[in-house]
Amino acid sequence: MVEALNAQVPLGVVLDGEAVIWNRDRHLMPCKGMVTAKAALPALVRDMSAAFAAFDVLAVAGQDIRELPLRGRSQLLEELAKGWAAPSHFSPTTDMEVARTRLRELPATGVEGLGIKGHDQPDS
């Protein structure tokens, strides 16, 4: 995952995201808290593929862009992600109705929640 990100993300770009895994049912789950013992790690790595899901871009060409509205940062992230291949992914923005549906349905898959922010809000 780290090698893929280094190869696909230009120097000076800072992403906000999360390391995730795809379980056998193809549900996205956060990696944190998945392993309670070092001995369990090899089996987890063998059975599930790790990926990185980016949901925001915080800097481009070494310049802090957190004051830009989310709408602009999301467009930059989508442009950056056009050339990405697995295990690098980006999480696109959506409308409130889709977010409400996901909030109801995703807890059963192990997803802890959603990041909800208005399109015109800076990263604060």
mmCIF file of N, CA and C in Angstrom:
data_model
loop_
_atom_site.group_PDB
_atom_site.id
_atom_site.type_symbol
_atom_site.label_atom_id
_atom_site.label_comp_id
_atom_site.label_asym_id
_atom_site.label_seq_id
_atom_site.Cartn_x
_atom_site.Cartn_y
_atom_site.Cartn_z
ATOM 1 N N MET A 1 0.818 -1.174 0.000
ATOM 2 C CA MET A 1 0.000 0.000 0.000
ATOM 3 C C MET A 1 0.872 1.253 0.000
ATOM 4 N N VAL A 2 1.878 1.288 0.852
ATOM 5 C CA VAL A 2 2.764 2.452 0.930
ATOM 6 C C VAL A 2 3.527 2.624 -0.381
ATOM 7 N N GLU A 3 4.018 1.532 -0.947
ATOM 8 C CA GLU A 3 4.736 1.606 -2.224
ATOM 9 C C GLU A 3 3.834 2.149 -3.315
ATOM 10 N N ALA A 4 2.591 1.715 -3.362
ATOM 11 C CA ALA A 4 1.645 2.185 -4.379
ATOM 12 C C ALA A 4 1.379 3.680 -4.218
ATOM 13 N N LEU A 5 1.176 4.117 -2.996
ATOM 14 C CA LEU A 5 0.937 5.543 -2.768
ATOM 15 C C LEU A 5 2.149 6.375 -3.165
ATOM 16 N N ASN A 6 3.344 5.910 -2.803
ATOM 17 C CA ASN A 6 4.556 6.636 -3.192
ATOM 18 C C ASN A 6 4.685 6.737 -4.703
ATOM 19 N N ALA A 7 4.276 5.703 -5.411
ATOM 20 C CA ALA A 7 4.381 5.696 -6.869
ATOM 21 C C ALA A 7 3.285 6.527 -7.545
ATOM 22 N N GLN A 8 2.138 6.674 -6.894
ATOM 23 C CA GLN A 8 0.981 7.297 -7.550
ATOM 24 C C GLN A 8 0.666 8.715 -7.088
ATOM 25 N N VAL A 9 1.164 9.108 -5.935
ATOM 26 C CA VAL A 9 0.857 10.434 -5.397
ATOM 27 C C VAL A 9 2.104 11.307 -5.526
ATOM 28 N N PRO A 10 1.978 12.457 -6.188
ATOM 29 C CA PRO A 10 3.145 13.322 -6.374
ATOM 30 C C PRO A 10 3.702 13.841 -5.045
ATOM 31 N N LEU A 11 5.003 14.091 -5.035
ATOM 32 C CA LEU A 11 5.631 14.710 -3.870
ATOM 33 C C LEU A 11 4.946 16.041 -3.585
ATOM 34 N N GLY A 12 4.803 16.361 -2.317
ATOM 35 C CA GLY A 12 4.189 17.621 -1.939
ATOM 36 C C GLY A 12 2.683 17.556 -1.780
ATOM 37 N N VAL A 13 2.093 16.394 -2.074
ATOM 38 C CA VAL A 13 0.655 16.207 -1.885
ATOM 39 C C VAL A 13 0.443 15.545 -0.530
ATOM 40 N N VAL A 14 -0.450 16.115 0.269
ATOM 41 C CA VAL A 14 -0.807 15.545 1.566
ATOM 42 C C VAL A 14 -2.264 15.138 1.496
ATOM 43 N N LEU A 15 -2.508 13.862 1.733
ATOM 44 C CA LEU A 15 -3.863 13.316 1.679
ATOM 45 C C LEU A 15 -4.372 13.022 3.084
ATOM 46 N N ASP A 16 -5.668 13.106 3.249
ATOM 47 C CA ASP A 16 -6.324 12.655 4.461
ATOM 48 C C ASP A 16 -7.139 11.439 4.054
ATOM 49 N N GLY A 17 -6.964 10.346 4.756
ATOM 50 C CA GLY A 17 -7.669 9.129 4.408
ATOM 51 C C GLY A 17 -7.463 8.084 5.471
ATOM 52 N N GLU A 18 -7.748 6.858 5.097
ATOM 53 C CA GLU A 18 -7.663 5.778 6.068
ATOM 54 C C GLU A 18 -7.228 4.491 5.393
ATOM 55 N N ALA A 19 -6.391 3.739 6.097
ATOM 56 C CA ALA A 19 -6.054 2.392 5.644
ATOM 57 C C ALA A 19 -7.279 1.520 5.891
ATOM 58 N N VAL A 20 -7.675 0.775 4.875
ATOM 59 C CA VAL A 20 -8.882 -0.049 4.952
ATOM 60 C C VAL A 20 -8.598 -1.427 4.384
ATOM 61 N N ILE A 21 -9.491 -2.333 4.651
ATOM 62 C CA ILE A 21 -9.404 -3.660 4.037
ATOM 63 C C ILE A 21 -10.743 -3.988 3.411
ATOM 64 N N TRP A 22 -10.707 -4.880 2.441
ATOM 65 C CA TRP A 22 -11.923 -5.417 1.844
ATOM 66 C C TRP A 22 -12.098 -6.804 2.424
ATOM 67 N N ASN A 23 -13.210 -7.042 3.089
ATOM 68 C CA ASN A 23 -13.427 -8.383 3.608
ATOM 69 C C ASN A 23 -13.979 -9.264 2.484
ATOM 70 N N ARG A 24 -14.230 -10.496 2.761
ATOM 71 C CA ARG A 24 -14.678 -11.434 1.719
ATOM 72 C C ARG A 24 -15.984 -11.015 1.066
ATOM 73 N N ASP A 25 -16.805 -10.239 1.780
ATOM 74 C CA ASP A 25 -18.072 -9.775 1.234
ATOM 75 C C ASP A 25 -17.929 -8.454 0.491
ATOM 76 N N ARG A 26 -16.688 -7.996 0.341
ATOM 77 C CA ARG A 26 -16.366 -6.759 -0.365
ATOM 78 C C ARG A 26 -16.863 -5.518 0.357
ATOM 79 N N HIS A 27 -16.945 -5.582 1.657
ATOM 80 C CA HIS A 27 -17.271 -4.411 2.446
ATOM 81 C C HIS A 27 -15.989 -3.739 2.894
ATOM 82 N N LEU A 28 -15.957 -2.440 2.794
ATOM 83 C CA LEU A 28 -14.810 -1.658 3.216
ATOM 84 C C LEU A 28 -14.833 -1.497 4.727
ATOM 85 N N MET A 29 -13.698 -1.799 5.366
ATOM 86 C CA MET A 29 -13.626 -1.680 6.822
ATOM 87 C C MET A 29 -12.325 -0.994 7.206
ATOM 88 N N PRO A 30 -12.357 -0.140 8.255
ATOM 89 C CA PRO A 30 -11.102 0.483 8.702
ATOM 90 C C PRO A 30 -10.167 -0.570 9.281
ATOM 91 N N CYS A 31 -8.867 -0.371 9.071
ATOM 92 C CA CYS A 31 -7.876 -1.332 9.572
ATOM 93 C C CYS A 31 -7.663 -1.209 11.068
ATOM 94 N N LYS A 32 -7.816 -0.018 11.608
ATOM 95 C CA LYS A 32 -7.510 0.150 13.030
ATOM 96 C C LYS A 32 -8.399 -0.763 13.868
ATOM 97 N N GLY A 33 -7.779 -1.370 14.829
ATOM 98 C CA GLY A 33 -8.507 -2.238 15.738
ATOM 99 C C GLY A 33 -8.810 -3.616 15.192
ATOM 100 N N MET A 34 -8.373 -3.929 13.977
ATOM 101 C CA MET A 34 -8.677 -5.225 13.372
ATOM 102 C C MET A 34 -7.871 -6.357 14.014
ATOM 103 N N VAL A 35 -6.668 -6.064 14.456
ATOM 104 C CA VAL A 35 -5.790 -7.110 14.979
ATOM 105 C C VAL A 35 -5.507 -6.820 16.442
ATOM 106 N N THR A 36 -5.685 -7.826 17.258
ATOM 107 C CA THR A 36 -5.406 -7.633 18.680
ATOM 108 C C THR A 36 -4.069 -8.257 19.071
ATOM 109 N N ALA A 37 -3.516 -9.094 18.205
ATOM 110 C CA ALA A 37 -2.246 -9.749 18.526
ATOM 111 C C ALA A 37 -1.363 -9.774 17.284
ATOM 112 N N LYS A 38 -0.061 -9.582 17.494
ATOM 113 C CA LYS A 38 0.878 -9.624 16.370
ATOM 114 C C LYS A 38 0.812 -10.954 15.642
ATOM 115 N N ALA A 39 0.555 -12.018 16.346
ATOM 116 C CA ALA A 39 0.497 -13.348 15.733
ATOM 117 C C ALA A 39 -0.638 -13.455 14.719
ATOM 118 N N ALA A 40 -1.682 -12.632 14.858
ATOM 119 C CA ALA A 40 -2.825 -12.695 13.942
ATOM 120 C C ALA A 40 -2.570 -11.922 12.643
ATOM 121 N N LEU A 41 -1.584 -11.052 12.608
ATOM 122 C CA LEU A 41 -1.340 -10.199 11.456
ATOM 123 C C LEU A 41 -1.053 -10.962 10.164
ATOM 124 N N PRO A 42 -0.167 -11.961 10.125
ATOM 125 C CA PRO A 42 0.096 -12.657 8.851
ATOM 126 C C PRO A 42 -1.160 -13.243 8.213
ATOM 127 N N ALA A 43 -2.034 -13.825 8.989
ATOM 128 C CA ALA A 43 -3.266 -14.395 8.434
ATOM 129 C C ALA A 43 -4.173 -13.299 7.891
ATOM 130 N N LEU A 44 -4.243 -12.178 8.594
ATOM 131 C CA LEU A 44 -5.062 -11.064 8.136
ATOM 132 C C LEU A 44 -4.550 -10.532 6.809
ATOM 133 N N VAL A 45 -3.250 -10.340 6.700
ATOM 134 C CA VAL A 45 -2.642 -9.840 5.466
ATOM 135 C C VAL A 45 -2.871 -10.817 4.319
ATOM 136 N N ARG A 46 -2.776 -12.089 4.595
ATOM 137 C CA ARG A 46 -2.956 -13.111 3.573
ATOM 138 C C ARG A 46 -4.413 -13.176 3.100
ATOM 139 N N ASP A 47 -5.352 -13.031 4.012
ATOM 140 C CA ASP A 47 -6.760 -13.212 3.691
ATOM 141 C C ASP A 47 -7.470 -11.967 3.180
ATOM 142 N N MET A 48 -6.974 -10.806 3.498
ATOM 143 C CA MET A 48 -7.664 -9.567 3.137
ATOM 144 C C MET A 48 -6.676 -8.569 2.549
ATOM 145 N N SER A 49 -7.094 -7.879 1.487
ATOM 146 C CA SER A 49 -6.195 -6.910 0.883
ATOM 147 C C SER A 49 -6.353 -5.529 1.503
ATOM 148 N N ALA A 50 -5.222 -4.956 1.858
ATOM 149 C CA ALA A 50 -5.216 -3.611 2.417
ATOM 150 C C ALA A 50 -5.244 -2.595 1.288
ATOM 151 N N ALA A 51 -5.874 -1.473 1.553
ATOM 152 C CA ALA A 51 -5.963 -0.389 0.583
ATOM 153 C C ALA A 51 -5.928 0.932 1.342
ATOM 154 N N PHE A 52 -5.778 2.014 0.599
ATOM 155 C CA PHE A 52 -5.853 3.345 1.188
ATOM 156 C C PHE A 52 -6.997 4.075 0.528
ATOM 157 N N ALA A 53 -7.939 4.562 1.325
ATOM 158 C CA ALA A 53 -9.072 5.337 0.828
ATOM 159 C C ALA A 53 -8.853 6.799 1.204
ATOM 160 N N ALA A 54 -8.572 7.630 0.214
ATOM 161 C CA ALA A 54 -8.362 9.063 0.441
ATOM 162 C C ALA A 54 -9.716 9.772 0.390
ATOM 163 N N PHE A 55 -9.943 10.654 1.356
ATOM 164 C CA PHE A 55 -11.190 11.399 1.315
ATOM 165 C C PHE A 55 -10.998 12.905 1.321
ATOM 166 N N ASP A 56 -9.749 13.360 1.348
ATOM 167 C CA ASP A 56 -9.491 14.795 1.257
ATOM 168 C C ASP A 56 -8.040 15.003 0.856
ATOM 169 N N VAL A 57 -7.768 16.134 0.238
ATOM 170 C CA VAL A 57 -6.399 16.531 -0.071
ATOM 171 C C VAL A 57 -6.150 17.828 0.699
ATOM 172 N N LEU A 58 -5.055 17.846 1.462
ATOM 173 C CA LEU A 58 -4.777 18.962 2.364
ATOM 174 C C LEU A 58 -3.671 19.877 1.862
ATOM 175 N N ALA A 59 -2.828 19.355 0.971
ATOM 176 C CA ALA A 59 -1.749 20.164 0.399
ATOM 177 C C ALA A 59 -1.441 19.649 -1.003
ATOM 178 N N VAL A 60 -1.067 20.585 -1.879
ATOM 179 C CA VAL A 60 -0.659 20.258 -3.244
ATOM 180 C C VAL A 60 0.602 21.061 -3.524
ATOM 181 N N ALA A 61 1.604 20.397 -4.085
ATOM 182 C CA ALA A 61 2.895 21.029 -4.382
ATOM 183 C C ALA A 61 3.459 21.704 -3.135
ATOM 184 N N GLY A 62 3.219 21.083 -1.985
ATOM 185 C CA GLY A 62 3.744 21.599 -0.733
ATOM 186 C C GLY A 62 2.981 22.797 -0.183
ATOM 187 N N GLN A 63 1.892 23.205 -0.844
ATOM 188 C CA GLN A 63 1.112 24.363 -0.396
ATOM 189 C C GLN A 63 -0.141 23.906 0.341
ATOM 190 N N ASP A 64 -0.336 24.414 1.543
ATOM 191 C CA ASP A 64 -1.501 24.097 2.364
ATOM 192 C C ASP A 64 -2.752 24.641 1.671
ATOM 193 N N ILE A 65 -3.727 23.762 1.396
ATOM 194 C CA ILE A 65 -4.963 24.190 0.738
ATOM 195 C C ILE A 65 -6.187 23.968 1.627
ATOM 196 N N ARG A 66 -5.962 23.771 2.915
ATOM 197 C CA ARG A 66 -7.085 23.485 3.813
ATOM 198 C C ARG A 66 -8.098 24.620 3.900
ATOM 199 N N GLU A 67 -7.724 25.827 3.543
ATOM 200 C CA GLU A 67 -8.671 26.951 3.583
ATOM 201 C C GLU A 67 -9.611 26.950 2.380
ATOM 202 N N LEU A 68 -9.267 26.192 1.337
ATOM 203 C CA LEU A 68 -10.181 26.071 0.191
ATOM 204 C C LEU A 68 -11.429 25.320 0.631
ATOM 205 N N PRO A 69 -12.583 25.663 0.065
ATOM 206 C CA PRO A 69 -13.792 24.898 0.382
ATOM 207 C C PRO A 69 -13.629 23.433 -0.035
ATOM 208 N N LEU A 70 -14.337 22.566 0.655
ATOM 209 C CA LEU A 70 -14.286 21.134 0.360
ATOM 210 C C LEU A 70 -14.573 20.850 -1.111
ATOM 211 N N ARG A 71 -15.491 21.580 -1.708
ATOM 212 C CA ARG A 71 -15.832 21.381 -3.120
ATOM 213 C C ARG A 71 -14.578 21.449 -3.996
ATOM 214 N N GLY A 72 -13.743 22.452 -3.775
ATOM 215 C CA GLY A 72 -12.516 22.604 -4.551
ATOM 216 C C GLY A 72 -11.501 21.518 -4.254
ATOM 217 N N ARG A 73 -11.362 21.170 -2.969
ATOM 218 C CA ARG A 73 -10.427 20.104 -2.607
ATOM 219 C C ARG A 73 -10.889 18.763 -3.164
ATOM 220 N N SER A 74 -12.192 18.529 -3.167
ATOM 221 C CA SER A 74 -12.723 17.277 -3.721
ATOM 222 C C SER A 74 -12.444 17.176 -5.215
ATOM 223 N N GLN A 75 -12.574 18.287 -5.922
ATOM 224 C CA GLN A 75 -12.260 18.291 -7.352
ATOM 225 C C GLN A 75 -10.782 17.998 -7.584
ATOM 226 N N LEU A 76 -9.915 18.585 -6.760
ATOM 227 C CA LEU A 76 -8.480 18.302 -6.871
ATOM 228 C C LEU A 76 -8.192 16.833 -6.590
ATOM 229 N N LEU A 77 -8.820 16.287 -5.555
ATOM 230 C CA LEU A 77 -8.608 14.882 -5.213
ATOM 231 C C LEU A 77 -9.073 13.979 -6.345
ATOM 232 N N GLU A 78 -10.222 14.268 -6.917
ATOM 233 C CA GLU A 78 -10.717 13.450 -8.021
ATOM 234 C C GLU A 78 -9.757 13.495 -9.208
ATOM 235 N N GLU A 79 -9.215 14.664 -9.483
ATOM 236 C CA GLU A 79 -8.239 14.797 -10.576
ATOM 237 C C GLU A 79 -6.965 14.005 -10.267
ATOM 238 N N LEU A 80 -6.469 14.128 -9.043
ATOM 239 C CA LEU A 80 -5.283 13.368 -8.640
ATOM 240 C C LEU A 80 -5.519 11.868 -8.761
ATOM 241 N N ALA A 81 -6.712 11.420 -8.400
ATOM 242 C CA ALA A 81 -7.011 9.986 -8.331
ATOM 243 C C ALA A 81 -7.286 9.354 -9.692
ATOM 244 N N LYS A 82 -7.425 10.145 -10.744
ATOM 245 C CA LYS A 82 -7.731 9.585 -12.071
ATOM 246 C C LYS A 82 -6.730 8.521 -12.504
ATOM 247 N N GLY A 83 -5.483 8.700 -12.165
ATOM 248 C CA GLY A 83 -4.466 7.748 -12.587
ATOM 249 C C GLY A 83 -4.155 6.668 -11.566
ATOM 250 N N TRP A 84 -4.868 6.650 -10.460
ATOM 251 C CA TRP A 84 -4.581 5.676 -9.416
ATOM 252 C C TRP A 84 -5.076 4.293 -9.784
ATOM 253 N N ALA A 85 -4.372 3.321 -9.269
ATOM 254 C CA ALA A 85 -4.790 1.923 -9.378
ATOM 255 C C ALA A 85 -4.774 1.336 -7.973
ATOM 256 N N ALA A 86 -5.482 0.250 -7.792
ATOM 257 C CA ALA A 86 -5.511 -0.421 -6.489
ATOM 258 C C ALA A 86 -4.071 -0.685 -6.043
ATOM 259 N N PRO A 87 -3.805 -0.463 -4.791
ATOM 260 C CA PRO A 87 -4.694 -0.349 -3.646
ATOM 261 C C PRO A 87 -5.033 1.087 -3.243
ATOM 262 N N SER A 88 -4.845 2.057 -4.145
ATOM 263 C CA SER A 88 -5.175 3.445 -3.830
ATOM 264 C C SER A 88 -6.566 3.755 -4.359
ATOM 265 N N HIS A 89 -7.405 4.328 -3.516
ATOM 266 C CA HIS A 89 -8.776 4.671 -3.890
ATOM 267 C C HIS A 89 -9.100 6.044 -3.333
ATOM 268 N N PHE A 90 -10.113 6.670 -3.915
ATOM 269 C CA PHE A 90 -10.597 7.893 -3.288
ATOM 270 C C PHE A 90 -12.086 7.738 -3.021
ATOM 271 N N SER A 91 -12.511 8.407 -1.988
ATOM 272 C CA SER A 91 -13.904 8.344 -1.572
ATOM 273 C C SER A 91 -14.586 9.610 -2.074
ATOM 274 N N PRO A 92 -15.450 9.482 -3.088
ATOM 275 C CA PRO A 92 -16.070 10.673 -3.668
ATOM 276 C C PRO A 92 -17.108 11.285 -2.732
ATOM 277 N N THR A 93 -17.390 12.558 -2.963
ATOM 278 C CA THR A 93 -18.444 13.220 -2.206
ATOM 279 C C THR A 93 -19.792 12.764 -2.757
ATOM 280 N N THR A 94 -20.824 12.981 -1.981
ATOM 281 C CA THR A 94 -22.155 12.551 -2.384
ATOM 282 C C THR A 94 -23.190 13.520 -1.819
ATOM 283 N N ASP A 95 -24.443 13.286 -2.146
ATOM 284 C CA ASP A 95 -25.494 14.155 -1.615
ATOM 285 C C ASP A 95 -26.013 13.614 -0.284
ATOM 286 N N MET A 96 -26.818 14.406 0.395
ATOM 287 C CA MET A 96 -27.281 14.049 1.734
ATOM 288 C C MET A 96 -28.165 12.805 1.742
ATOM 289 N N GLU A 97 -28.975 12.589 0.723
ATOM 290 C CA GLU A 97 -29.848 11.410 0.721
ATOM 291 C C GLU A 97 -29.029 10.120 0.669
ATOM 292 N N VAL A 98 -27.997 10.097 -0.165
ATOM 293 C CA VAL A 98 -27.116 8.929 -0.232
ATOM 294 C C VAL A 98 -26.393 8.757 1.103
ATOM 295 N N ALA A 99 -25.944 9.859 1.688
ATOM 296 C CA ALA A 99 -25.254 9.794 2.986
ATOM 297 C C ALA A 99 -26.175 9.227 4.065
ATOM 298 N N ARG A 100 -27.423 9.652 4.077
ATOM 299 C CA ARG A 100 -28.380 9.123 5.066
ATOM 300 C C ARG A 100 -28.563 7.617 4.900
ATOM 301 N N THR A 101 -28.677 7.168 3.663
ATOM 302 C CA THR A 101 -28.830 5.733 3.390
ATOM 303 C C THR A 101 -27.603 4.978 3.873
ATOM 304 N N ARG A 102 -26.419 5.490 3.552
ATOM 305 C CA ARG A 102 -25.182 4.829 3.983
ATOM 306 C C ARG A 102 -25.073 4.799 5.501
ATOM 307 N N LEU A 103 -25.481 5.876 6.158
ATOM 308 C CA LEU A 103 -25.421 5.916 7.615
ATOM 309 C C LEU A 103 -26.287 4.833 8.239
ATOM 310 N N ARG A 104 -27.416 4.532 7.617
ATOM 311 C CA ARG A 104 -28.296 3.469 8.120
ATOM 312 C C ARG A 104 -27.730 2.085 7.830
ATOM 313 N N GLU A 105 -27.126 1.900 6.654
ATOM 314 C CA GLU A 105 -26.741 0.568 6.195
ATOM 315 C C GLU A 105 -25.316 0.147 6.543
ATOM 316 N N LEU A 106 -24.388 1.079 6.620
ATOM 317 C CA LEU A 106 -22.981 0.722 6.776
ATOM 318 C C LEU A 106 -22.580 0.140 8.129
ATOM 319 N N PRO A 107 -23.205 0.508 9.238
ATOM 320 C CA PRO A 107 -22.769 -0.094 10.508
ATOM 321 C C PRO A 107 -22.787 -1.623 10.500
ATOM 322 N N ALA A 108 -23.693 -2.227 9.772
ATOM 323 C CA ALA A 108 -23.750 -3.695 9.710
ATOM 324 C C ALA A 108 -22.529 -4.280 9.011
ATOM 325 N N THR A 109 -21.807 -3.472 8.236
ATOM 326 C CA THR A 109 -20.624 -3.956 7.523
ATOM 327 C C THR A 109 -19.342 -3.744 8.309
ATOM 328 N N GLY A 110 -19.431 -3.058 9.445
ATOM 329 C CA GLY A 110 -18.239 -2.782 10.240
ATOM 330 C C GLY A 110 -17.692 -1.385 10.044
ATOM 331 N N VAL A 111 -18.261 -0.620 9.128
ATOM 332 C CA VAL A 111 -17.816 0.754 8.926
ATOM 333 C C VAL A 111 -18.298 1.579 10.105
ATOM 334 N N GLU A 112 -17.390 2.379 10.654
ATOM 335 C CA GLU A 112 -17.690 3.102 11.889
ATOM 336 C C GLU A 112 -18.513 4.356 11.686
ATOM 337 N N GLY A 113 -18.492 4.941 10.511
ATOM 338 C CA GLY A 113 -19.244 6.172 10.307
ATOM 339 C C GLY A 113 -18.854 6.854 9.017
ATOM 340 N N LEU A 114 -19.379 8.040 8.823
ATOM 341 C CA LEU A 114 -19.107 8.836 7.632
ATOM 342 C C LEU A 114 -18.552 10.188 8.054
ATOM 343 N N GLY A 115 -17.762 10.783 7.176
ATOM 344 C CA GLY A 115 -17.346 12.161 7.381
ATOM 345 C C GLY A 115 -18.339 13.044 6.658
ATOM 346 N N ILE A 116 -19.003 13.919 7.377
ATOM 347 C CA ILE A 116 -20.019 14.765 6.773
ATOM 348 C C ILE A 116 -19.599 16.218 6.934
ATOM 349 N N LYS A 117 -19.524 16.904 5.807
ATOM 350 C CA LYS A 117 -19.106 18.296 5.803
ATOM 351 C C LYS A 117 -19.769 18.972 4.603
ATOM 352 N N GLY A 118 -20.119 20.236 4.767
ATOM 353 C CA GLY A 118 -20.687 21.006 3.664
ATOM 354 C C GLY A 118 -19.650 21.295 2.600
ATOM 355 N N HIS A 119 -20.086 21.376 1.354
ATOM 356 C CA HIS A 119 -19.171 21.614 0.235
ATOM 357 C C HIS A 119 -18.421 22.934 0.325
ATOM 358 N N ASP A 120 -18.993 23.910 1.021
ATOM 359 C CA ASP A 120 -18.361 25.213 1.087
ATOM 360 C C ASP A 120 -17.513 25.407 2.336
ATOM 361 N N GLN A 121 -17.385 24.381 3.164
ATOM 362 C CA GLN A 121 -16.620 24.482 4.399
ATOM 363 C C GLN A 121 -15.128 24.237 4.157
ATOM 364 N N PRO A 122 -14.271 25.009 4.833
ATOM 365 C CA PRO A 122 -12.835 24.690 4.814
ATOM 366 C C PRO A 122 -12.587 23.509 5.745
ATOM 367 N N ASP A 123 -11.367 22.982 5.720
ATOM 368 C CA ASP A 123 -11.000 21.891 6.637
ATOM 369 C C ASP A 123 -10.641 22.523 7.969
ATOM 370 N N SER A 124 -11.516 22.355 8.932
ATOM 371 C CA SER A 124 -11.238 22.975 10.247
ATOM 372 C C SER A 124 -11.483 21.999 11.354
#
